[in-house]
PDB file of C-alpha atoms in Angstrom:
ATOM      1  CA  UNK A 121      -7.825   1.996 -19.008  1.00  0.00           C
ATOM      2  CA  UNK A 122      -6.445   1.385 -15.771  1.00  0.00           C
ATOM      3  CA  UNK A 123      -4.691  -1.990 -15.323  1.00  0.00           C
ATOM      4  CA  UNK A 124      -6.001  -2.386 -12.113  1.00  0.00           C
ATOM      5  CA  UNK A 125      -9.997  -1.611 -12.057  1.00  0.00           C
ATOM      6  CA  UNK A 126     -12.354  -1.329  -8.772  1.00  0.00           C
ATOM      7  CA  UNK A 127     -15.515  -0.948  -8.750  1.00  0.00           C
ATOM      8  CA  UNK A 128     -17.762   0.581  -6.849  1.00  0.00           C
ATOM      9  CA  UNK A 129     -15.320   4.013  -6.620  1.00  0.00           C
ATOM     10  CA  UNK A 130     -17.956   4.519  -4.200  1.00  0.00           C
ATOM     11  CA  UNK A 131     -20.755   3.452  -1.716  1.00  0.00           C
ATOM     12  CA  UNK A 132     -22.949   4.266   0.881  1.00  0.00           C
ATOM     13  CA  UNK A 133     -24.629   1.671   2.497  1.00  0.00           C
ATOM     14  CA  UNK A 134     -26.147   0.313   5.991  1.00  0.00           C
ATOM     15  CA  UNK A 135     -25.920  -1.315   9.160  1.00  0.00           C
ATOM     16  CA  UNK A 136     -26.334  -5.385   8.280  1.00  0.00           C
ATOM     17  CA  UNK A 137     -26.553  -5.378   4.556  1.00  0.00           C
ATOM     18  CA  UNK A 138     -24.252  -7.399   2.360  1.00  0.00           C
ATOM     19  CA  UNK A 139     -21.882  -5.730   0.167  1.00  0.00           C
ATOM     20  CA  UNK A 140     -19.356  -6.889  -2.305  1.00  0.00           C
ATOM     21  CA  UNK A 141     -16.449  -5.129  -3.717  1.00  0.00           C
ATOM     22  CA  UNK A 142     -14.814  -6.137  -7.038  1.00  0.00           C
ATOM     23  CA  UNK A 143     -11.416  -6.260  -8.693  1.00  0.00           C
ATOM     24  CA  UNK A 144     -10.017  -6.408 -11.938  1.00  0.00           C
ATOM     25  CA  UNK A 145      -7.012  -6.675 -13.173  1.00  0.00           C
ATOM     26  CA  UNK A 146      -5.328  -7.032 -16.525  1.00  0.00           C
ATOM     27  CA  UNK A 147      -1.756  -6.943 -15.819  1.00  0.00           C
ATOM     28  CA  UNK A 148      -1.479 -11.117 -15.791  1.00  0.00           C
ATOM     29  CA  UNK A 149      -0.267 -11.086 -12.051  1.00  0.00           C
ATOM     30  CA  UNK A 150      -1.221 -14.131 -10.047  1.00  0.00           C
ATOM     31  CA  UNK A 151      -1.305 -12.543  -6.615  1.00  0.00           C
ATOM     32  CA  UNK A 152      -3.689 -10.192  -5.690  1.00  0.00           C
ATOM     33  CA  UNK A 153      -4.470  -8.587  -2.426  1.00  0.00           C
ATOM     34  CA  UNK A 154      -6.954  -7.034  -0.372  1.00  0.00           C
ATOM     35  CA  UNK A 155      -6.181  -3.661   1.970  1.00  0.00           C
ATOM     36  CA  UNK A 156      -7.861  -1.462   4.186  1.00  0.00           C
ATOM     37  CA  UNK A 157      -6.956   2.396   4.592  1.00  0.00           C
ATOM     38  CA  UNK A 158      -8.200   3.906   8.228  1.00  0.00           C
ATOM     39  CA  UNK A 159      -7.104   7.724   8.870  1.00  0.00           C
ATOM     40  CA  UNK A 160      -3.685   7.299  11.224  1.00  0.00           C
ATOM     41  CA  UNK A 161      -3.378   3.982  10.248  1.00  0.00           C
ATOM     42  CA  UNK A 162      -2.155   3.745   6.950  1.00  0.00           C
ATOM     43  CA  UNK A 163      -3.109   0.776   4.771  1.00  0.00           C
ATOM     44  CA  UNK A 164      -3.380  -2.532   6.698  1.00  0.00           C
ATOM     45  CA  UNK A 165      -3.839  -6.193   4.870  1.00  0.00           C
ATOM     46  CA  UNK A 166      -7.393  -7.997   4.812  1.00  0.00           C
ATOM     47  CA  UNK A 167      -6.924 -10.973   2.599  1.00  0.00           C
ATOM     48  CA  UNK A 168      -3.911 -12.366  -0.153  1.00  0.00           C
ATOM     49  CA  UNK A 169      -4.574 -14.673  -2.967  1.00  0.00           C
ATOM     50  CA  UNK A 170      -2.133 -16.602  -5.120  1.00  0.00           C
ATOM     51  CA  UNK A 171      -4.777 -18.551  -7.253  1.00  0.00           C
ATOM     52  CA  UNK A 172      -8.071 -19.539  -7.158  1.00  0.00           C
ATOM     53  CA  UNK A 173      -7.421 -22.424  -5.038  1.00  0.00           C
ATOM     54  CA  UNK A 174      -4.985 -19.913  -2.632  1.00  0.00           C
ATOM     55  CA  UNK A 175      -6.592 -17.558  -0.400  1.00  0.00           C
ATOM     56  CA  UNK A 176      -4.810 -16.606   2.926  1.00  0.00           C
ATOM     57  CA  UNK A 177      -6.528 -14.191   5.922  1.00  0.00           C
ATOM     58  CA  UNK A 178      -4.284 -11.031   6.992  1.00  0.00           C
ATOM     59  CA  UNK A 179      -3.964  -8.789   9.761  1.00  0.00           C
ATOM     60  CA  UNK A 180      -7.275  -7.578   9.946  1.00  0.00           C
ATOM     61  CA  UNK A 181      -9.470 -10.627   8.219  1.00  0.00           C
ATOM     62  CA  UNK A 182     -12.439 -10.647  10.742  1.00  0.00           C
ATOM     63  CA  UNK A 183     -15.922  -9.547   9.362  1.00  0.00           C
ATOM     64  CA  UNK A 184     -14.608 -10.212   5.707  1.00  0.00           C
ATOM     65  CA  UNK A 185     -14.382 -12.785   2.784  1.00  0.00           C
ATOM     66  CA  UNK A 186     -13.387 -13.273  -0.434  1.00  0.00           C
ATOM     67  CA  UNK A 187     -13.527 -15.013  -3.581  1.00  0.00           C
ATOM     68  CA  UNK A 188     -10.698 -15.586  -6.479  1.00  0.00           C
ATOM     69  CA  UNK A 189     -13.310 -16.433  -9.286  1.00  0.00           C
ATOM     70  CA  UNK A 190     -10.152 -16.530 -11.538  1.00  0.00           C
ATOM     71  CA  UNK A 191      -6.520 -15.155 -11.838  1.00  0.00           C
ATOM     72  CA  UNK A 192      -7.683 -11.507 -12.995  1.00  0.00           C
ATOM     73  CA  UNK A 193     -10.448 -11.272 -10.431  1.00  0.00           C
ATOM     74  CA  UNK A 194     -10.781 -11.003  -6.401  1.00  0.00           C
ATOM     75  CA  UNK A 195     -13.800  -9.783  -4.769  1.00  0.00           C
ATOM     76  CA  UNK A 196     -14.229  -8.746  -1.193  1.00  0.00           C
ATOM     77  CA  UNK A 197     -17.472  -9.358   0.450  1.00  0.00           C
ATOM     78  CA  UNK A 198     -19.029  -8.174   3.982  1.00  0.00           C
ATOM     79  CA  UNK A 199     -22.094 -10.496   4.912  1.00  0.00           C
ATOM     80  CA  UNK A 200     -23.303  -7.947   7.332  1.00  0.00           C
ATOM     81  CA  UNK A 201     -21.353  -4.344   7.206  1.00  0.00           C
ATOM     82  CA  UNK A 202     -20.886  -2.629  10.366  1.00  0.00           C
ATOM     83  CA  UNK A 203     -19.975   1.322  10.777  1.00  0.00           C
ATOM     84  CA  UNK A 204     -16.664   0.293  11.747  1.00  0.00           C
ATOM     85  CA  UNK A 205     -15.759  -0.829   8.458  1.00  0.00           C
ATOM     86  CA  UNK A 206     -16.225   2.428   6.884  1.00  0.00           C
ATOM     87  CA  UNK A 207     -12.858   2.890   4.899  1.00  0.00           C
ATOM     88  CA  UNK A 208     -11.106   3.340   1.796  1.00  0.00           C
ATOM     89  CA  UNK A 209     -10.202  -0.324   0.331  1.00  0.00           C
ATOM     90  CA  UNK A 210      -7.661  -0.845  -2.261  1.00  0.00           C
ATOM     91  CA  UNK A 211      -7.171  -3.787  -4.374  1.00  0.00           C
ATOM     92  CA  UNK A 212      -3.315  -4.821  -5.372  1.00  0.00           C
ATOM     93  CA  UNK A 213      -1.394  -7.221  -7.507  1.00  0.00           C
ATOM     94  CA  UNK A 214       1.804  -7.951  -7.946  1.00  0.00           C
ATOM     95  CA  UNK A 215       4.159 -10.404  -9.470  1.00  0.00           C
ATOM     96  CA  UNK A 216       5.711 -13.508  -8.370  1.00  0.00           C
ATOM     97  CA  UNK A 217       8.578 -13.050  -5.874  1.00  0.00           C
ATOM     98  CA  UNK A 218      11.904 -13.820  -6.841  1.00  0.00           C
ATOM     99  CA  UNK A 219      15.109 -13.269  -5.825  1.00  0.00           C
ATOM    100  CA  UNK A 220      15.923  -9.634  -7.139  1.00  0.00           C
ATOM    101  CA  UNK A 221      12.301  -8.674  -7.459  1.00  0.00           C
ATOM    102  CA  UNK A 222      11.910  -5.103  -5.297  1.00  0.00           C
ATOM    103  CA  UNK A 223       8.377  -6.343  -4.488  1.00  0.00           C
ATOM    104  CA  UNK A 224       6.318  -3.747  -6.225  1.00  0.00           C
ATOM    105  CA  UNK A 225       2.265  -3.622  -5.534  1.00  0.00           C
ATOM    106  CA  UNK A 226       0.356  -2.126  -8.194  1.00  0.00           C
ATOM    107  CA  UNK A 227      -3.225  -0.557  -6.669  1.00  0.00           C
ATOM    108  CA  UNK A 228      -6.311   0.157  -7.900  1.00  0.00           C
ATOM    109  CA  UNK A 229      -8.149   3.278  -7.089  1.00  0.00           C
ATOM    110  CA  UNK A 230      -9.655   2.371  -4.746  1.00  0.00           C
ATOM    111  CA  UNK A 231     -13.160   1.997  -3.016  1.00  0.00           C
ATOM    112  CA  UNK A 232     -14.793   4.425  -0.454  1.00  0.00           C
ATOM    113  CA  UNK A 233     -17.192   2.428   1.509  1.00  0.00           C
ATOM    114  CA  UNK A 234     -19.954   4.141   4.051  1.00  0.00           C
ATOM    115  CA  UNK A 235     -21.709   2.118   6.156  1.00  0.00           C
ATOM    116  CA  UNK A 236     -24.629   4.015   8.026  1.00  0.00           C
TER     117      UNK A 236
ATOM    118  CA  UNK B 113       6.402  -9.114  12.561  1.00  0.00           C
ATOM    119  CA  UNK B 114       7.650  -6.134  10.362  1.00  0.00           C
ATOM    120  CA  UNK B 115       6.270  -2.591  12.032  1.00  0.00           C
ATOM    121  CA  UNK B 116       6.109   1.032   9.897  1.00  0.00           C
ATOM    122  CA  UNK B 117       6.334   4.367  11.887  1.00  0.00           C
ATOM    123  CA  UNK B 118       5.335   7.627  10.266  1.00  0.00           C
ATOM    124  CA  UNK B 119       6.036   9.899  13.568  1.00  0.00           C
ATOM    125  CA  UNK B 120       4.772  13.498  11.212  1.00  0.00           C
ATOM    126  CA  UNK B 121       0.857  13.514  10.586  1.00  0.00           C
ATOM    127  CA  UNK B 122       1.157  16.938   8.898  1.00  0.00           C
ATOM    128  CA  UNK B 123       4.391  18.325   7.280  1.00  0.00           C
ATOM    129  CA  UNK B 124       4.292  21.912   5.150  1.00  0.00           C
ATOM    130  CA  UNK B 125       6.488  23.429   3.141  1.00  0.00           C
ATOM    131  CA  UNK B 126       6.988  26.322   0.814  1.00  0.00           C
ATOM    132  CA  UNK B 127       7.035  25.909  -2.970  1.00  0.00           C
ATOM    133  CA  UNK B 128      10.477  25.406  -4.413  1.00  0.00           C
ATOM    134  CA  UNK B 129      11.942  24.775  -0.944  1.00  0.00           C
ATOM    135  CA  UNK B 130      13.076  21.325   1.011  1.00  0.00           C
ATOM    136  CA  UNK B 131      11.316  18.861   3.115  1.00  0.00           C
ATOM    137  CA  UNK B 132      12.079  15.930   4.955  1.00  0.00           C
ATOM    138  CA  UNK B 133       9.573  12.589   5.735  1.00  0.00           C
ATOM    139  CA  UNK B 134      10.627  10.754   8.828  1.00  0.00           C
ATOM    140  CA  UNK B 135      10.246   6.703   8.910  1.00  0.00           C
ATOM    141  CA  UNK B 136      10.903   4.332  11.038  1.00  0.00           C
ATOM    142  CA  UNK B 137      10.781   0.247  10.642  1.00  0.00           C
ATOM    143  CA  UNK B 138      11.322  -2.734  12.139  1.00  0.00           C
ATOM    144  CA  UNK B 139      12.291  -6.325  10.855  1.00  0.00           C
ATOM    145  CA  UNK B 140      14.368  -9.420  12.230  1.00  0.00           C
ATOM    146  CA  UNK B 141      14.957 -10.098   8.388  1.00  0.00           C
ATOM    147  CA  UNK B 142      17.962  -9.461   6.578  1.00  0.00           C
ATOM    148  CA  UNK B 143      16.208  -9.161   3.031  1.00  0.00           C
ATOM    149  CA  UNK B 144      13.852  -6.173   2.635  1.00  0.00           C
ATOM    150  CA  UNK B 145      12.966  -3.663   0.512  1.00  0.00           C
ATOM    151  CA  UNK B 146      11.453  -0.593   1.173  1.00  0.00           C
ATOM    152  CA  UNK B 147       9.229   2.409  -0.410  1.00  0.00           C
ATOM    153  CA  UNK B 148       7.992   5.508  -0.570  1.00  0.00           C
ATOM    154  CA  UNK B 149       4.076   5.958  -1.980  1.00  0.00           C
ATOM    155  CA  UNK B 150       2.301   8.981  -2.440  1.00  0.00           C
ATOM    156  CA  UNK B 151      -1.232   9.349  -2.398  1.00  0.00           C
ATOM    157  CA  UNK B 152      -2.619  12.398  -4.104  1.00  0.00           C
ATOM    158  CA  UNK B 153      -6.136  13.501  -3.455  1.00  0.00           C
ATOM    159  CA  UNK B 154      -7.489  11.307  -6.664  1.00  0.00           C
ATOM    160  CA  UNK B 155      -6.754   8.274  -3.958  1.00  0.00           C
ATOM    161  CA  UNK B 156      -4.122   6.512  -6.527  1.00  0.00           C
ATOM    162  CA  UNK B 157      -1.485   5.494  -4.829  1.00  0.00           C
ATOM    163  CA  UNK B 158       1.755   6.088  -6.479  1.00  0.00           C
ATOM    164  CA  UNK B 159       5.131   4.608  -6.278  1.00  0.00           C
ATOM    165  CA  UNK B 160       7.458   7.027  -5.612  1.00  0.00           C
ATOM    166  CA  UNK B 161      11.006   5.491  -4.613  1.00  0.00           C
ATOM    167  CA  UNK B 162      12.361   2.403  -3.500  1.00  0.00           C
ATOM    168  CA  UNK B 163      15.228   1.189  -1.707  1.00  0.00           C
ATOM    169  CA  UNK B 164      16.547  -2.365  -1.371  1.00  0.00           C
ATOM    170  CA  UNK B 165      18.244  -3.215   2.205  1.00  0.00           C
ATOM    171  CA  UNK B 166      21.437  -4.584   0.734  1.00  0.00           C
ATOM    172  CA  UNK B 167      22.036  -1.812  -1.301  1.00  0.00           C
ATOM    173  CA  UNK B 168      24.340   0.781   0.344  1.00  0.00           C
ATOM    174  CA  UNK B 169      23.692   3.878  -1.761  1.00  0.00           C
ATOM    175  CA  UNK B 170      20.371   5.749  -0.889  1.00  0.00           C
ATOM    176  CA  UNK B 171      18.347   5.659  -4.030  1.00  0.00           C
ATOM    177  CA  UNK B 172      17.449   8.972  -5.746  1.00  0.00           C
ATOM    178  CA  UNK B 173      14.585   9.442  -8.237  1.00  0.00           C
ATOM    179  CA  UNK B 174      14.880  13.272  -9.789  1.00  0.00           C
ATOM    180  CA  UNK B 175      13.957  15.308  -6.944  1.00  0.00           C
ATOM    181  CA  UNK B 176      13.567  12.836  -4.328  1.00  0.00           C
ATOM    182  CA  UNK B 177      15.799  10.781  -2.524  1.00  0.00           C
ATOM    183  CA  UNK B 178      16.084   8.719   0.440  1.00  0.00           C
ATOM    184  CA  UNK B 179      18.328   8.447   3.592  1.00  0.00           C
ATOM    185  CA  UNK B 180      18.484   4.901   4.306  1.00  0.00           C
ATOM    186  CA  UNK B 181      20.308   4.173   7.659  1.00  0.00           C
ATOM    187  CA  UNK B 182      20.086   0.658   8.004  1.00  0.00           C
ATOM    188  CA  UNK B 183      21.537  -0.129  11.326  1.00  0.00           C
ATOM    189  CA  UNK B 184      19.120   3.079  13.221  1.00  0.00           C
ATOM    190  CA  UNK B 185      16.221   1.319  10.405  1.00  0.00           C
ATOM    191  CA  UNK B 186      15.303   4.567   9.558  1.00  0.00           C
ATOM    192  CA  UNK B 187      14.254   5.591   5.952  1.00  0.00           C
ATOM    193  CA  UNK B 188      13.729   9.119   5.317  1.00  0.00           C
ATOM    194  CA  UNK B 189      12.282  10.515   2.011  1.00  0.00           C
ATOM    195  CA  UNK B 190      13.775  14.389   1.130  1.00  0.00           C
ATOM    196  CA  UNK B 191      12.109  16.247  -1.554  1.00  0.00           C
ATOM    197  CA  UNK B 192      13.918  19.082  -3.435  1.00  0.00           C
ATOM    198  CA  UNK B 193      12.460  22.151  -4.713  1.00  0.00           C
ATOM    199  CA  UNK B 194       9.087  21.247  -3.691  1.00  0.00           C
ATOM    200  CA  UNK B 195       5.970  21.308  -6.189  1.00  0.00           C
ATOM    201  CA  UNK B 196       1.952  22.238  -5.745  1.00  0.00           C
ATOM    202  CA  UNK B 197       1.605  18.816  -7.253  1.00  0.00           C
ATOM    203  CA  UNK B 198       3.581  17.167  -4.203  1.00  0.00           C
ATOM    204  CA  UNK B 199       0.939  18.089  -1.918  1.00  0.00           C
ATOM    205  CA  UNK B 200      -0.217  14.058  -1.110  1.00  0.00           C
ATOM    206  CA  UNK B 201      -0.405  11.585   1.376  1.00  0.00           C
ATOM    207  CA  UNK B 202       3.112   9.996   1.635  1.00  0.00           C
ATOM    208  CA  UNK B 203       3.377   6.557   3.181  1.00  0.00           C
ATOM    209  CA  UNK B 204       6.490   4.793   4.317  1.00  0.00           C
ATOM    210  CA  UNK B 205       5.870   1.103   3.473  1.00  0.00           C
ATOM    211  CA  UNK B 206       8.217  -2.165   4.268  1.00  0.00           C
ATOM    212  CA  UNK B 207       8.143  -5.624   1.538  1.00  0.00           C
ATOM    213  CA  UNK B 208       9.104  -8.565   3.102  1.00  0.00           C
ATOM    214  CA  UNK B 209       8.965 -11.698   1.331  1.00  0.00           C
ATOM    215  CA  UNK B 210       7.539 -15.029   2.920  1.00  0.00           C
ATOM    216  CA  UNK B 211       6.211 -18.357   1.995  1.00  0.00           C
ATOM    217  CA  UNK B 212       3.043 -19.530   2.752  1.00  0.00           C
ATOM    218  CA  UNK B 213       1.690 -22.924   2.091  1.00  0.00           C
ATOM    219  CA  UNK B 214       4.566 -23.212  -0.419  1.00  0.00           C
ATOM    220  CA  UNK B 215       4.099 -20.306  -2.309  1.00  0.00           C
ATOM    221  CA  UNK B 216       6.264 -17.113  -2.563  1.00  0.00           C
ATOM    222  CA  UNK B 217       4.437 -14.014  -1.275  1.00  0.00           C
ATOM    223  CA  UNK B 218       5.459 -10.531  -0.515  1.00  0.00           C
ATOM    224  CA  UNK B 219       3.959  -8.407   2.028  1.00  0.00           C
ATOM    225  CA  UNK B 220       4.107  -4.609   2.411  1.00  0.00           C
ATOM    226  CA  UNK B 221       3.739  -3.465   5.869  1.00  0.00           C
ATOM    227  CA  UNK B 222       2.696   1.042   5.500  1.00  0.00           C
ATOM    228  CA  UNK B 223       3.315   3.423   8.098  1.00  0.00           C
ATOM    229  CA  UNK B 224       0.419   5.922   9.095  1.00  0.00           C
ATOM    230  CA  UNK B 225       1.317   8.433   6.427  1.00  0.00           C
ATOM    231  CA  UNK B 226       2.049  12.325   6.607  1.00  0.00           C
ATOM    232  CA  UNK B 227      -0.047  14.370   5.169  1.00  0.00           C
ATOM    233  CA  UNK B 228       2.840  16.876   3.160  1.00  0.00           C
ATOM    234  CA  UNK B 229       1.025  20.606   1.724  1.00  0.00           C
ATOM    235  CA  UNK B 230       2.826  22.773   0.168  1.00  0.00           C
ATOM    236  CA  UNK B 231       2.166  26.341  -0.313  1.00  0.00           C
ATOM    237  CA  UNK B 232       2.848  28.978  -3.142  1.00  0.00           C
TER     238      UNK B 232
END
């Protein structure tokens, strides 16, 4: 099983409805992290979490929210999609930072969202 | 603010030859790291080699290695005898630690990727 789980792999949805993406994980990291792919963009950062109590917008935060419901789980929500969010989403943890750490992010695989 | 530039959309290459991934960054910090991912078609995105900034030897993981000029901030990825199974998406990506309300973080800034093919 992965250590990292998404779910959906895959959705289709439209204009103004509410859709929530989940995450998983199992490897007993505390931070957890939310990104956006977009073709000739790369992968850009939507929302960070250290805890439940610690959630912290990134570069691209507008139109989104989340919820930490606890340490191995961080959801992504949009209240009311818009085509323009159409993108692949990934889901990361890693460890905590310390001096000597090389700062690895472990994904997920990923969710394809559609919005119509 | 840390900045990632993947200047090749689309690289090819011929099976068993060599190919070089150009990448560019930008950072007013002295402590970085920085990485290589590919992303195969399955969407996973795999780590493929990393390279800390105060390290003066380019890192080298079996066929690939990097060219890590740190004062032109490039950060080039080379892969030898190139396999069917490297066609992927390969992104450059930058981790820069910071603190936020107290607590340690680490961000990783990616570069628009190259899409790399290679042919029998």
């Amino acid at each position: 099983d992965a250590d990292v789980t998404q779910t959906p792999r895959n959705r289709i949805t439209k204009t103004g409805k509410r859709i929530m993406l989940e995450c998983s994980q199992t490897k007993g990291h505390d931070r957890m992290y939310w990104y956006r792919q977009d073709p000739g963009l790369g992968l850009r950062l939507i929302y960070y979490s250290f805890d439940v109590k610690d959630i912290n917008k990134g570069e691209i935060s507008d139109g989104y929210s989340v919820s930490r419901q606890a340490q191995a789980k961080f959801s992504l929500s949009l209240e009311s999609a818009i085509p323009n969010q159409t993108a692949l989403y990934f889901c990361a943890t890693s460890d905590l930072y310390a001096l000597g750490d090389t700062g690895e992010l472990f994904f997920g695989e990923g969710s394809r969202l559609t919005v119509l | 603010a840390q900045t990632v530039t993947q200047s090749q959309p689309e690289m090819s290459v011929q099976e068993a030859e060599t190919v070089t991934l150009s990448c560019t960054y930008d950072t007013s910090e002295s402590n970085y790291y920085l990485f290589w991912y590919k992303q195969p078609p399955s969407r996973q995105m795999i780590l493929v080699i990393r390279q800390e900034a105060y390290k003066q030897q380019n890192a080298t993981e079996n066929r690939f290695s990097v060219n890590f000029q740190k004062a032109a901030k490039s950060f080039s990825l080379k892969i030898s005898d190139s396999q069917l199974g490297d066609t992927a998406m390969y992104f450059c990506a930058s981790f820069q630690p910071f603190n936020a309300g107290g607590t340690s973080y680490g961000k990783l800034t990616f570069g628009q990727g190259t899409i790399l093919t290679v042919h029998p």
